[in-house]
């Protein structure tokens, strides 16, 4: 499954610095491709735990496959 042309992921590929909004606050971040297998494993487990309905489990499993894991992106706050 390819990201949409104007998805947040594609936007961060072109310009890794941006902002996100959390609880009404705007936070400056930098997008970094995650290399940590430990972090990717934790993310896979979290997806499977959160998306466990019959209709969504397929998508959660797909996110744990190599192609999706290779695009795992971490949003790191900019101080």
mmCIF file of C-alpha atoms in Angstrom:
data_model
loop_
_atom_site.group_PDB
_atom_site.id
_atom_site.type_symbol
_atom_site.label_atom_id
_atom_site.label_comp_id
_atom_site.label_asym_id
_atom_site.label_seq_id
_atom_site.Cartn_x
_atom_site.Cartn_y
_atom_site.Cartn_z
ATOM 1 C CA UNK A 1 0.000 0.000 0.000
ATOM 2 C CA UNK A 2 1.622 3.235 -1.185
ATOM 3 C CA UNK A 3 1.140 6.497 0.729
ATOM 4 C CA UNK A 4 -1.082 9.091 -0.913
ATOM 5 C CA UNK A 5 0.808 11.775 -2.912
ATOM 6 C CA UNK A 6 -0.034 14.486 -0.346
ATOM 7 C CA UNK A 7 0.152 12.337 2.793
ATOM 8 C CA UNK A 8 2.007 13.575 5.872
ATOM 9 C CA UNK A 9 4.629 10.908 5.164
ATOM 10 C CA UNK A 10 5.379 12.195 1.655
ATOM 11 C CA UNK A 11 5.409 15.792 2.880
ATOM 12 C CA UNK A 12 7.979 14.891 5.559
ATOM 13 C CA UNK A 13 10.085 13.092 2.924
ATOM 14 C CA UNK A 14 10.354 16.336 0.988
ATOM 15 C CA UNK A 15 10.802 18.562 4.049
ATOM 16 C CA UNK A 16 11.734 16.693 7.252
ATOM 17 C CA UNK A 17 11.066 19.688 9.507
ATOM 18 C CA UNK A 18 7.515 20.556 10.423
ATOM 19 C CA UNK A 19 5.029 20.849 13.243
ATOM 20 C CA UNK A 20 2.455 18.604 14.847
ATOM 21 C CA UNK A 21 -0.412 19.523 17.133
ATOM 22 C CA UNK A 22 -0.878 17.689 20.405
ATOM 23 C CA UNK A 23 -3.509 18.657 22.934
ATOM 24 C CA UNK A 24 -3.862 22.127 21.428
ATOM 25 C CA UNK A 25 -0.103 22.773 21.401
ATOM 26 C CA UNK A 26 2.046 23.056 18.293
ATOM 27 C CA UNK A 27 5.381 21.248 18.530
ATOM 28 C CA UNK A 28 8.270 21.619 16.070
ATOM 29 C CA UNK A 29 9.546 18.210 14.924
ATOM 30 C CA UNK A 30 12.017 16.601 12.558
ATOM 31 C CA UNK A 31 11.122 13.378 10.720
ATOM 32 C CA UNK A 32 13.779 10.654 11.027
ATOM 33 C CA UNK A 33 13.684 7.163 9.524
ATOM 34 C CA UNK A 34 13.864 4.752 12.424
ATOM 35 C CA UNK A 35 16.584 2.125 12.199
ATOM 36 C CA UNK A 36 15.976 0.583 15.622
ATOM 37 C CA UNK A 37 14.543 -2.913 15.238
ATOM 38 C CA UNK A 38 13.536 -2.806 18.901
ATOM 39 C CA UNK A 39 11.431 0.306 18.318
ATOM 40 C CA UNK A 40 9.896 -1.173 15.147
ATOM 41 C CA UNK A 41 9.002 -4.343 17.078
ATOM 42 C CA UNK A 42 7.313 -2.250 19.772
ATOM 43 C CA UNK A 43 5.359 -0.337 17.127
ATOM 44 C CA UNK A 44 4.242 -3.600 15.488
ATOM 45 C CA UNK A 45 2.992 -4.903 18.842
ATOM 46 C CA UNK A 46 1.142 -1.648 19.519
ATOM 47 C CA UNK A 47 -0.619 -1.798 16.137
ATOM 48 C CA UNK A 48 -1.679 -5.400 16.720
ATOM 49 C CA UNK A 49 -2.962 -4.559 20.189
ATOM 50 C CA UNK A 50 -4.881 -1.484 19.069
ATOM 51 C CA UNK A 51 -6.260 -2.798 15.771
ATOM 52 C CA UNK A 52 -7.554 -6.256 16.590
ATOM 53 C CA UNK A 53 -11.066 -6.198 15.171
ATOM 54 C CA UNK A 54 -11.709 -8.611 12.288
ATOM 55 C CA UNK A 55 -11.895 -5.695 9.826
ATOM 56 C CA UNK A 56 -8.664 -4.020 10.898
ATOM 57 C CA UNK A 57 -6.315 -6.883 11.834
ATOM 58 C CA UNK A 58 -5.239 -7.328 8.191
ATOM 59 C CA UNK A 59 -4.011 -3.726 8.053
ATOM 60 C CA UNK A 60 -2.191 -4.052 11.379
ATOM 61 C CA UNK A 61 -0.411 -7.161 10.100
ATOM 62 C CA UNK A 62 0.498 -5.416 6.832
ATOM 63 C CA UNK A 63 2.153 -2.619 8.829
ATOM 64 C CA UNK A 64 4.450 -5.238 10.383
ATOM 65 C CA UNK A 65 5.771 -6.451 7.026
ATOM 66 C CA UNK A 66 9.256 -5.509 5.777
ATOM 67 C CA UNK A 67 8.067 -2.929 3.220
ATOM 68 C CA UNK A 68 6.072 -0.982 5.810
ATOM 69 C CA UNK A 69 8.714 -1.354 8.520
ATOM 70 C CA UNK A 70 11.272 0.194 6.149
ATOM 71 C CA UNK A 71 9.245 3.411 6.142
ATOM 72 C CA UNK A 72 8.870 3.689 9.920
ATOM 73 C CA UNK A 73 9.322 7.346 10.766
ATOM 74 C CA UNK A 74 9.966 8.918 14.127
ATOM 75 C CA UNK A 75 8.945 12.523 14.796
ATOM 76 C CA UNK A 76 11.672 13.964 17.010
ATOM 77 C CA UNK A 77 10.958 17.253 18.833
ATOM 78 C CA UNK A 78 13.228 20.135 17.841
ATOM 79 C CA UNK A 79 14.532 21.983 20.875
#
